[in-house]
Amino acid sequence: MKIAVLGGDGFCGWPTSLHLSDAGHEVHILDNLSRRWIDTELGVQSLTPMDSIQERTRIWHQETGRRIHFHLIDLAKDYQILKQWLAEERPDAIIHFAEQRAAPYSMKSDRHKNYTVSNNVNATHNLLNAMVEIGLDAHLVHLGTMGVYGYSTIGAAIPEGYLDAGIETLDGTTKKMEILYPTRPGSIYHMTKSLDQILFQFYAQNDGLRITDLHQGIVWGTHTEQTKRHEQLINRFDYDGDYGTVLNRFLIQAAIGYPITVHGTGGQTRAFIHIQDSVRCIDLALQDAPKRGERVKIFNQMTETHRVRDLAELVSKLTGAEIAWLPNPRKEAAENDLVVKNDQFLALGLDPITLREGLLDEVVEVAKKYAYRVDRSRIAAVSAWTKEISKVVERDPEHRGLKSVS
Ligand code: NAD
Ligand code: USQ
């Protein structure tokens, strides 16, 4: 297949591009490299040394003889260029990773909120609009998030996207209907993914676009089979307070002797998936495209759930690192349970990699190897969800003390 990977220079997009190229597909990365600019804005860098996208694709060609093509396009702003590219290349499938994906970054200031909404919603809408305009019947696979559901604790498993509901009609009977599971986003970023869902629903119903939305949990790990093939194919690894995700952060903190930063009581339960499984799931989803006219196919792309404090304790036990209990910069439930259905990927043959598989050590090894690249002053998560929380986070002496750990 000819596959366009939008956002293919990122943490999930790069290993997915390599995997698909390795499997024999013709891969085109479309990316505006905004994530690299955001690193510059925040004064951080990936823990792992990342070469330019051109150099990465050159090394891939050198190692495998296969070409990955790169196109510098801003999906949110370059509508005409995107439309022309799609019209000329007519990919069979499009994988859409190209959004601003950090919740803390999306909550930093009014500017960051505006940027996240306009970047994410316009990127998705421009793509859908262009596909209809040029009559492109490609299978669109989008990376959404478990966070659209809001991690609620209602004593039931979260279904894969849809909920059977009943509504009382005027004549007193109950009419059954299938609805999108109600969204309850916990950040501006997660809100944009909830808006994406509505865009997909409309374009599938109105124009027959074939769309799969993958509601993915937190991705951990760094290497995949292909990124391990050469030092310069290495994946991005974010550890900073905005882009670093919880498990990868805990592992790198442990590796460099920084206290493990648990927010609040660490009572939040989240869904997780290893990067290698994330890549596999996308491949499985590609092979299971919906038919024209079918509703949007929604998968929960996760393999296990864990409570944040359990992860902190696990990493602490594994490495001897101490745990710091910090005021939570986010507005989120202090404690939540989470049960999630993921039957569809299991039925398609996914054999999940779990935390028990020994890959935690692999991440610690990577973290130790590149520890010299870490700026410890960038580890604290200081983006506060509300002005009130911001005052608490700033006032707390322990947090300030931790920020200056060196
Ligand atoms: P990332 O920030 O590493 O990669 C995103 C890529 O998209 C970057 O290379 C960036 O430059 C590009 N991009 C952003 N806006 C663009 C635009 N307007 N035009 C062109 N390119 C643009 O993020 P990631 O961790 O690889 O996540 C990829 C996708 O998966 C995101 O949509 C995210 O919401 C979703 N996701 C990620 C995780 C996770 O834990 N990392 C979990 C669930 C879902
Ligand atoms: N947390 C800590 N300490 C830290 C960092 C985070 O206790 O040092 C806590 C947070 O308060 C939160 C939980 O860990 O309760 C998860 O935070 P996170 O930053 O790992 O994950 P999140 O903000 O939810 O976002 C990440 C990705 C996002 C993706 C989402 C999937 O950045 O792109 O959509 O995971 S999910 O969480 O399932 O919605």
PDB file of N, CA, C and O and ligand atoms in Angstrom, residues 100-104 144-148 151 187 189-190 193 215-219 241-247 249-250 253 260-264 266 268-272 308 326 328-330 332-333 336 338 379 381 385, ligand 2:
ATOM      1  N   GLN A 100      -0.992  18.453  18.311  1.00  0.00           N
ATOM      2  CA  GLN A 100      -0.262  18.833  19.529  1.00  0.00           C
ATOM      3  C   GLN A 100      -0.796  17.913  20.607  1.00  0.00           C
ATOM      4  O   GLN A 100      -1.957  17.999  20.961  1.00  0.00           O
ATOM      5  N   ARG A 101       0.059  17.052  21.192  1.00  0.00           N
ATOM      6  CA  ARG A 101      -0.482  15.961  21.993  1.00  0.00           C
ATOM      7  C   ARG A 101      -0.254  16.026  23.503  1.00  0.00           C
ATOM      8  O   ARG A 101      -0.600  15.094  24.223  1.00  0.00           O
ATOM      9  N   ALA A 102       0.329  17.117  24.001  1.00  0.00           N
ATOM     10  CA  ALA A 102       0.592  17.151  25.442  1.00  0.00           C
ATOM     11  C   ALA A 102      -0.494  17.935  26.174  1.00  0.00           C
ATOM     12  O   ALA A 102      -0.737  19.111  25.868  1.00  0.00           O
ATOM     13  N   ALA A 103      -1.118  17.287  27.163  1.00  0.00           N
ATOM     14  CA  ALA A 103      -2.138  17.974  27.958  1.00  0.00           C
ATOM     15  C   ALA A 103      -1.524  19.167  28.710  1.00  0.00           C
ATOM     16  O   ALA A 103      -2.076  20.279  28.660  1.00  0.00           O
ATOM     17  N   PRO A 104      -0.376  18.988  29.411  1.00  0.00           N
ATOM     18  CA  PRO A 104       0.172  20.146  30.138  1.00  0.00           C
ATOM     19  C   PRO A 104       0.531  21.314  29.206  1.00  0.00           C
ATOM     20  O   PRO A 104       0.279  22.477  29.544  1.00  0.00           O
ATOM     21  N   GLY A 144      -6.448   8.734  18.355  1.00  0.00           N
ATOM     22  CA  GLY A 144      -7.201   9.475  19.364  1.00  0.00           C
ATOM     23  C   GLY A 144      -6.688   9.078  20.738  1.00  0.00           C
ATOM     24  O   GLY A 144      -5.592   8.543  20.876  1.00  0.00           O
ATOM     25  N   THR A 145      -7.493   9.294  21.762  1.00  0.00           N
ATOM     26  CA  THR A 145      -6.998   9.059  23.115  1.00  0.00           C
ATOM     27  C   THR A 145      -8.073   8.454  24.015  1.00  0.00           C
ATOM     28  O   THR A 145      -9.266   8.738  23.853  1.00  0.00           O
ATOM     29  N   MET A 146      -7.620   7.658  24.978  1.00  0.00           N
ATOM     30  CA  MET A 146      -8.524   7.134  26.000  1.00  0.00           C
ATOM     31  C   MET A 146      -9.143   8.297  26.780  1.00  0.00           C
ATOM     32  O   MET A 146     -10.213   8.169  27.369  1.00  0.00           O
ATOM     33  N   GLY A 147      -8.429   9.411  26.813  1.00  0.00           N
ATOM     34  CA  GLY A 147      -8.860  10.566  27.602  1.00  0.00           C
ATOM     35  C   GLY A 147     -10.171  11.176  27.146  1.00  0.00           C
ATOM     36  O   GLY A 147     -10.764  11.972  27.875  1.00  0.00           O
ATOM     37  N   VAL A 148     -10.667  10.824  25.958  1.00  0.00           N
ATOM     38  CA  VAL A 148     -11.977  11.367  25.560  1.00  0.00           C
ATOM     39  C   VAL A 148     -13.068  10.844  26.498  1.00  0.00           C
ATOM     40  O   VAL A 148     -14.090  11.491  26.686  1.00  0.00           O
ATOM     41  N   TYR A 151     -11.894   8.802  32.014  1.00  0.00           N
ATOM     42  CA  TYR A 151     -11.430   7.869  33.062  1.00  0.00           C
ATOM     43  C   TYR A 151     -12.417   7.705  34.215  1.00  0.00           C
ATOM     44  O   TYR A 151     -12.039   7.535  35.359  1.00  0.00           O
ATOM     45  N   SER A 187      -8.594  18.002  29.647  1.00  0.00           N
ATOM     46  CA  SER A 187      -7.660  19.092  29.293  1.00  0.00           C
ATOM     47  C   SER A 187      -8.075  19.627  27.925  1.00  0.00           C
ATOM     48  O   SER A 187      -8.866  18.990  27.217  1.00  0.00           O
ATOM     49  N   TYR A 189      -6.197  19.730  25.368  1.00  0.00           N
ATOM     50  CA  TYR A 189      -5.735  18.733  24.391  1.00  0.00           C
ATOM     51  C   TYR A 189      -6.768  17.617  24.228  1.00  0.00           C
ATOM     52  O   TYR A 189      -7.179  17.280  23.112  1.00  0.00           O
ATOM     53  N   HIS A 190      -7.201  17.040  25.360  1.00  0.00           N
ATOM     54  CA  HIS A 190      -8.164  15.936  25.271  1.00  0.00           C
ATOM     55  C   HIS A 190      -9.487  16.423  24.664  1.00  0.00           C
ATOM     56  O   HIS A 190     -10.183  15.683  23.987  1.00  0.00           O
ATOM     57  N   LYS A 193      -9.452  16.151  20.959  1.00  0.00           N
ATOM     58  CA  LYS A 193      -9.658  14.776  20.472  1.00  0.00           C
ATOM     59  C   LYS A 193     -11.142  14.417  20.516  1.00  0.00           C
ATOM     60  O   LYS A 193     -11.621  13.614  19.730  1.00  0.00           O
ATOM     61  N   HIS A 215      -8.529   4.915  20.135  1.00  0.00           N
ATOM     62  CA  HIS A 215      -8.494   5.611  21.425  1.00  0.00           C
ATOM     63  C   HIS A 215      -7.369   5.001  22.252  1.00  0.00           C
ATOM     64  O   HIS A 215      -7.554   4.016  22.958  1.00  0.00           O
ATOM     65  N   GLN A 216      -6.220   5.645  22.143  1.00  0.00           N
ATOM     66  CA  GLN A 216      -4.996   5.060  22.688  1.00  0.00           C
ATOM     67  C   GLN A 216      -4.733   5.507  24.129  1.00  0.00           C
ATOM     68  O   GLN A 216      -5.001   6.649  24.504  1.00  0.00           O
ATOM     69  N   GLY A 217      -4.182   4.602  24.921  1.00  0.00           N
ATOM     70  CA  GLY A 217      -3.748   4.943  26.277  1.00  0.00           C
ATOM     71  C   GLY A 217      -2.347   5.551  26.239  1.00  0.00           C
ATOM     72  O   GLY A 217      -1.821   5.880  25.167  1.00  0.00           O
ATOM     73  N   ILE A 218      -1.736   5.689  27.403  1.00  0.00           N
ATOM     74  CA  ILE A 218      -0.404   6.298  27.499  1.00  0.00           C
ATOM     75  C   ILE A 218       0.637   5.334  26.928  1.00  0.00           C
ATOM     76  O   ILE A 218       0.686   4.172  27.330  1.00  0.00           O
ATOM     77  N   VAL A 219       1.439   5.840  26.011  1.00  0.00           N
ATOM     78  CA  VAL A 219       2.438   4.974  25.379  1.00  0.00           C
ATOM     79  C   VAL A 219       3.737   5.041  26.186  1.00  0.00           C
ATOM     80  O   VAL A 219       4.191   6.129  26.541  1.00  0.00           O
ATOM     81  N   GLY A 241       8.501  18.204  31.863  1.00  0.00           N
ATOM     82  CA  GLY A 241       7.229  18.337  32.583  1.00  0.00           C
ATOM     83  C   GLY A 241       6.014  18.525  31.690  1.00  0.00           C
ATOM     84  O   GLY A 241       4.888  18.330  32.144  1.00  0.00           O
ATOM     85  N   ASP A 242       6.216  18.891  30.431  1.00  0.00           N
ATOM     86  CA  ASP A 242       5.073  19.047  29.532  1.00  0.00           C
ATOM     87  C   ASP A 242       4.832  17.800  28.680  1.00  0.00           C
ATOM     88  O   ASP A 242       3.713  17.314  28.601  1.00  0.00           O
ATOM     89  N   TYR A 243       5.850  17.320  28.037  1.00  0.00           N
ATOM     90  CA  TYR A 243       5.674  16.221  27.064  1.00  0.00           C
ATOM     91  C   TYR A 243       5.993  14.836  27.604  1.00  0.00           C
ATOM     92  O   TYR A 243       5.559  13.832  27.033  1.00  0.00           O
ATOM     93  N   GLY A 244       6.776  14.759  28.689  1.00  0.00           N
ATOM     94  CA  GLY A 244       7.101  13.439  29.221  1.00  0.00           C
ATOM     95  C   GLY A 244       5.848  12.795  29.787  1.00  0.00           C
ATOM     96  O   GLY A 244       5.097  13.441  30.524  1.00  0.00           O
ATOM     97  N   THR A 245       5.590  11.547  29.453  1.00  0.00           N
ATOM     98  CA  THR A 245       4.411  10.877  30.015  1.00  0.00           C
ATOM     99  C   THR A 245       4.843  10.064  31.232  1.00  0.00           C
ATOM    100  O   THR A 245       6.017   9.746  31.412  1.00  0.00           O
ATOM    101  N   VAL A 246       3.854   9.718  32.045  1.00  0.00           N
ATOM    102  CA  VAL A 246       4.132   9.349  33.423  1.00  0.00           C
ATOM    103  C   VAL A 246       5.135   8.197  33.606  1.00  0.00           C
ATOM    104  O   VAL A 246       6.110   8.346  34.339  1.00  0.00           O
ATOM    105  N   LEU A 247       4.935   7.081  32.924  1.00  0.00           N
ATOM    106  CA  LEU A 247       5.822   5.944  33.193  1.00  0.00           C
ATOM    107  C   LEU A 247       7.240   6.213  32.675  1.00  0.00           C
ATOM    108  O   LEU A 247       8.222   5.946  33.378  1.00  0.00           O
ATOM    109  N   ARG A 249       8.589   9.043  32.371  1.00  0.00           N
ATOM    110  CA  ARG A 249       9.181  10.035  33.285  1.00  0.00           C
ATOM    111  C   ARG A 249       9.712   9.346  34.546  1.00  0.00           C
ATOM    112  O   ARG A 249      10.840   9.604  34.976  1.00  0.00           O
ATOM    113  N   PHE A 250       8.911   8.472  35.127  1.00  0.00           N
ATOM    114  CA  PHE A 250       9.337   7.814  36.366  1.00  0.00           C
ATOM    115  C   PHE A 250      10.631   7.016  36.109  1.00  0.00           C
ATOM    116  O   PHE A 250      11.535   6.994  36.947  1.00  0.00           O
ATOM    117  N   GLN A 253      13.543   9.415  35.721  1.00  0.00           N
ATOM    118  CA  GLN A 253      13.838  10.042  37.024  1.00  0.00           C
ATOM    119  C   GLN A 253      14.639   9.073  37.881  1.00  0.00           C
ATOM    120  O   GLN A 253      15.646   9.444  38.493  1.00  0.00           O
ATOM    121  N   ILE A 260      10.903  10.434  42.230  1.00  0.00           N
ATOM    122  CA  ILE A 260       9.780  10.123  41.327  1.00  0.00           C
ATOM    123  C   ILE A 260       8.619  11.053  41.645  1.00  0.00           C
ATOM    124  O   ILE A 260       8.136  11.105  42.783  1.00  0.00           O
ATOM    125  N   THR A 261       8.167  11.800  40.627  1.00  0.00           N
ATOM    126  CA  THR A 261       7.218  12.902  40.849  1.00  0.00           C
ATOM    127  C   THR A 261       5.765  12.438  40.754  1.00  0.00           C
ATOM    128  O   THR A 261       5.156  12.475  39.685  1.00  0.00           O
ATOM    129  N   VAL A 262       5.203  12.047  41.893  1.00  0.00           N
ATOM    130  CA  VAL A 262       3.798  11.629  41.903  1.00  0.00           C
ATOM    131  C   VAL A 262       2.922  12.837  42.200  1.00  0.00           C
ATOM    132  O   VAL A 262       3.164  13.572  43.158  1.00  0.00           O
ATOM    133  N   HIS A 263       1.897  13.045  41.366  1.00  0.00           N
ATOM    134  CA  HIS A 263       0.957  14.144  41.598  1.00  0.00           C
ATOM    135  C   HIS A 263      -0.111  13.719  42.596  1.00  0.00           C
ATOM    136  O   HIS A 263      -0.776  12.696  42.396  1.00  0.00           O
ATOM    137  N   GLY A 264      -0.279  14.520  43.631  1.00  0.00           N
ATOM    138  CA  GLY A 264      -1.316  14.235  44.628  1.00  0.00           C
ATOM    139  C   GLY A 264      -1.047  12.898  45.304  1.00  0.00           C
ATOM    140  O   GLY A 264       0.088  12.582  45.676  1.00  0.00           O
ATOM    141  N   GLY A 266      -1.434  10.126  43.780  1.00  0.00           N
ATOM    142  CA  GLY A 266      -1.096   9.142  42.742  1.00  0.00           C
ATOM    143  C   GLY A 266      -2.241   8.161  42.540  1.00  0.00           C
ATOM    144  O   GLY A 266      -2.043   7.030  42.099  1.00  0.00           O
ATOM    145  N   GLN A 268      -4.664   8.280  40.415  1.00  0.00           N
ATOM    146  CA  GLN A 268      -5.257   8.201  39.080  1.00  0.00           C
ATOM    147  C   GLN A 268      -4.879   6.882  38.407  1.00  0.00           C
ATOM    148  O   GLN A 268      -3.711   6.505  38.390  1.00  0.00           O
ATOM    149  N   THR A 269      -5.888   6.228  37.855  1.00  0.00           N
ATOM    150  CA  THR A 269      -5.628   5.000  37.105  1.00  0.00           C
ATOM    151  C   THR A 269      -5.707   5.339  35.618  1.00  0.00           C
ATOM    152  O   THR A 269      -6.628   6.055  35.194  1.00  0.00           O
ATOM    153  N   ARG A 270      -4.736   4.873  34.873  1.00  0.00           N
ATOM    154  CA  ARG A 270      -4.673   5.174  33.444  1.00  0.00           C
ATOM    155  C   ARG A 270      -4.442   3.899  32.641  1.00  0.00           C
ATOM    156  O   ARG A 270      -3.948   2.897  33.177  1.00  0.00           O
ATOM    157  N   ALA A 271      -4.737   3.987  31.352  1.00  0.00           N
ATOM    158  CA  ALA A 271      -4.504   2.860  30.445  1.00  0.00           C
ATOM    159  C   ALA A 271      -3.123   3.030  29.802  1.00  0.00           C
ATOM    160  O   ALA A 271      -2.702   4.162  29.522  1.00  0.00           O
ATOM    161  N   PHE A 272      -2.436   1.924  29.574  1.00  0.00           N
ATOM    162  CA  PHE A 272      -1.075   1.968  29.019  1.00  0.00           C
ATOM    163  C   PHE A 272      -0.909   1.011  27.843  1.00  0.00           C
ATOM    164  O   PHE A 272      -1.635   0.008  27.742  1.00  0.00           O
ATOM    165  N   VAL A 308      -1.230   5.339  39.196  1.00  0.00           N
ATOM    166  CA  VAL A 308       0.049   6.058  39.143  1.00  0.00           C
ATOM    167  C   VAL A 308       0.943   5.714  40.344  1.00  0.00           C
ATOM    168  O   VAL A 308       2.141   5.466  40.196  1.00  0.00           O
ATOM    169  N   LEU A 326       3.781  15.236  45.316  1.00  0.00           N
ATOM    170  CA  LEU A 326       3.707  16.658  44.989  1.00  0.00           C
ATOM    171  C   LEU A 326       2.267  17.141  44.859  1.00  0.00           C
ATOM    172  O   LEU A 326       1.374  16.354  44.554  1.00  0.00           O
ATOM    173  N   ASN A 328      -0.848  18.374  43.021  1.00  0.00           N
ATOM    174  CA  ASN A 328      -1.197  18.052  41.628  1.00  0.00           C
ATOM    175  C   ASN A 328      -1.438  19.327  40.820  1.00  0.00           C
ATOM    176  O   ASN A 328      -2.322  20.112  41.161  1.00  0.00           O
ATOM    177  N   PRO A 329      -0.654  19.559  39.766  1.00  0.00           N
ATOM    178  CA  PRO A 329      -0.896  20.762  38.955  1.00  0.00           C
ATOM    179  C   PRO A 329      -2.146  20.645  38.077  1.00  0.00           C
ATOM    180  O   PRO A 329      -2.559  21.616  37.452  1.00  0.00           O
ATOM    181  N   ARG A 330      -2.737  19.444  38.049  1.00  0.00           N
ATOM    182  CA  ARG A 330      -3.903  19.221  37.180  1.00  0.00           C
ATOM    183  C   ARG A 330      -5.202  19.239  37.980  1.00  0.00           C
ATOM    184  O   ARG A 330      -5.201  18.926  39.171  1.00  0.00           O
ATOM    185  N   GLU A 332      -7.989  17.057  38.312  1.00  0.00           N
ATOM    186  CA  GLU A 332      -8.425  15.694  37.983  1.00  0.00           C
ATOM    187  C   GLU A 332      -8.833  15.014  39.284  1.00  0.00           C
ATOM    188  O   GLU A 332      -8.425  15.431  40.365  1.00  0.00           O
ATOM    189  N   ALA A 333      -9.626  13.964  39.149  1.00  0.00           N
ATOM    190  CA  ALA A 333     -10.065  13.247  40.350  1.00  0.00           C
ATOM    191  C   ALA A 333      -8.844  12.753  41.107  1.00  0.00           C
ATOM    192  O   ALA A 333      -7.871  12.298  40.499  1.00  0.00           O
ATOM    193  N   ASN A 336      -9.235   7.430  40.804  1.00  0.00           N
ATOM    194  CA  ASN A 336     -10.236   6.853  39.899  1.00  0.00           C
ATOM    195  C   ASN A 336      -9.856   5.423  39.539  1.00  0.00           C
ATOM    196  O   ASN A 336      -8.680   5.069  39.492  1.00  0.00           O
ATOM    197  N   LEU A 338     -10.401   2.345  36.618  1.00  0.00           N
ATOM    198  CA  LEU A 338     -10.584   2.355  35.170  1.00  0.00           C
ATOM    199  C   LEU A 338     -10.605   0.928  34.653  1.00  0.00           C
ATOM    200  O   LEU A 338      -9.657   0.177  34.863  1.00  0.00           O
ATOM    201  N   ILE A 379      12.434  19.042  34.538  1.00  0.00           N
ATOM    202  CA  ILE A 379      11.672  17.834  34.892  1.00  0.00           C
ATOM    203  C   ILE A 379      10.337  18.162  35.575  1.00  0.00           C
ATOM    204  O   ILE A 379       9.321  17.534  35.307  1.00  0.00           O
ATOM    205  N   ALA A 381       6.741  19.319  36.552  1.00  0.00           N
ATOM    206  CA  ALA A 381       5.546  19.645  35.768  1.00  0.00           C
ATOM    207  C   ALA A 381       4.906  20.870  36.421  1.00  0.00           C
ATOM    208  O   ALA A 381       4.370  20.769  37.521  1.00  0.00           O
ATOM    209  N   TRP A 385      -3.615  23.664  35.774  1.00  0.00           N
ATOM    210  CA  TRP A 385      -4.887  23.589  35.032  1.00  0.00           C
ATOM    211  C   TRP A 385      -5.768  24.832  35.252  1.00  0.00           C
ATOM    212  O   TRP A 385      -6.575  25.174  34.399  1.00  0.00           O
TER     213      TRP A 385
HETATM  214  N1  USQ B   2       1.473  12.218  36.493  1.00  0.00           N
HETATM  215  C1  USQ B   2       2.162  12.160  37.699  1.00  0.00           C
HETATM  216  N2  USQ B   2       3.469  12.527  37.698  1.00  0.00           N
HETATM  217  C2  USQ B   2       4.122  12.935  36.573  1.00  0.00           C
HETATM  218  C3  USQ B   2       3.411  12.970  35.357  1.00  0.00           C
HETATM  219  C4  USQ B   2       2.074  12.611  35.354  1.00  0.00           C
HETATM  220  O1  USQ B   2       1.628  11.794  38.746  1.00  0.00           O
HETATM  221  O2  USQ B   2       5.320  13.254  36.669  1.00  0.00           O
HETATM  222  C5  USQ B   2       0.052  11.822  36.458  1.00  0.00           C
HETATM  223  C6  USQ B   2      -0.877  12.885  35.901  1.00  0.00           C
HETATM  224  O3  USQ B   2      -1.320  13.780  36.908  1.00  0.00           O
HETATM  225  C7  USQ B   2      -1.980  12.032  35.300  1.00  0.00           C
HETATM  226  C8  USQ B   2      -1.289  10.762  34.861  1.00  0.00           C
HETATM  227  O4  USQ B   2      -0.053  10.730  35.571  1.00  0.00           O
HETATM  228  O5  USQ B   2      -2.915  11.704  36.273  1.00  0.00           O
HETATM  229  C9  USQ B   2      -1.028  10.645  33.379  1.00  0.00           C
HETATM  230  O6  USQ B   2      -0.301  11.755  32.910  1.00  0.00           O
HETATM  231  P1  USQ B   2       0.505  11.684  31.520  1.00  0.00           P
HETATM  232  O7  USQ B   2       1.160  13.000  31.296  1.00  0.00           O
HETATM  233  O8  USQ B   2       1.327  10.462  31.478  1.00  0.00           O
HETATM  234  O9  USQ B   2      -0.694  11.421  30.467  1.00  0.00           O
HETATM  235  P2  USQ B   2      -1.761  12.378  29.797  1.00  0.00           P
HETATM  236  O10 USQ B   2      -1.630  13.781  30.194  1.00  0.00           O
HETATM  237  O11 USQ B   2      -3.096  11.733  30.021  1.00  0.00           O
HETATM  238  O12 USQ B   2      -1.407  12.313  28.241  1.00  0.00           O
HETATM  239  C10 USQ B   2      -0.718  11.235  27.622  1.00  0.00           C
HETATM  240  C11 USQ B   2      -0.267  11.688  26.230  1.00  0.00           C
HETATM  241  C12 USQ B   2      -1.502  12.017  25.393  1.00  0.00           C
HETATM  242  C13 USQ B   2      -2.422  10.823  25.359  1.00  0.00           C
HETATM  243  C14 USQ B   2      -2.795  10.345  26.764  1.00  0.00           C
HETATM  244  C15 USQ B   2      -3.519   9.021  26.736  1.00  0.00           C
HETATM  245  O13 USQ B   2       0.577  12.832  26.345  1.00  0.00           O
HETATM  246  O14 USQ B   2      -1.093  12.364  24.071  1.00  0.00           O
HETATM  247  O15 USQ B   2      -3.590  11.135  24.651  1.00  0.00           O
HETATM  248  O16 USQ B   2      -1.582  10.115  27.498  1.00  0.00           O
HETATM  249  S1  USQ B   2      -4.670   8.882  28.050  1.00  0.00           S
HETATM  250  O17 USQ B   2      -4.015   9.284  29.307  1.00  0.00           O
HETATM  251  O18 USQ B   2      -5.085   7.494  28.138  1.00  0.00           O
HETATM  252  O19 USQ B   2      -5.750   9.782  27.770  1.00  0.00           O
END
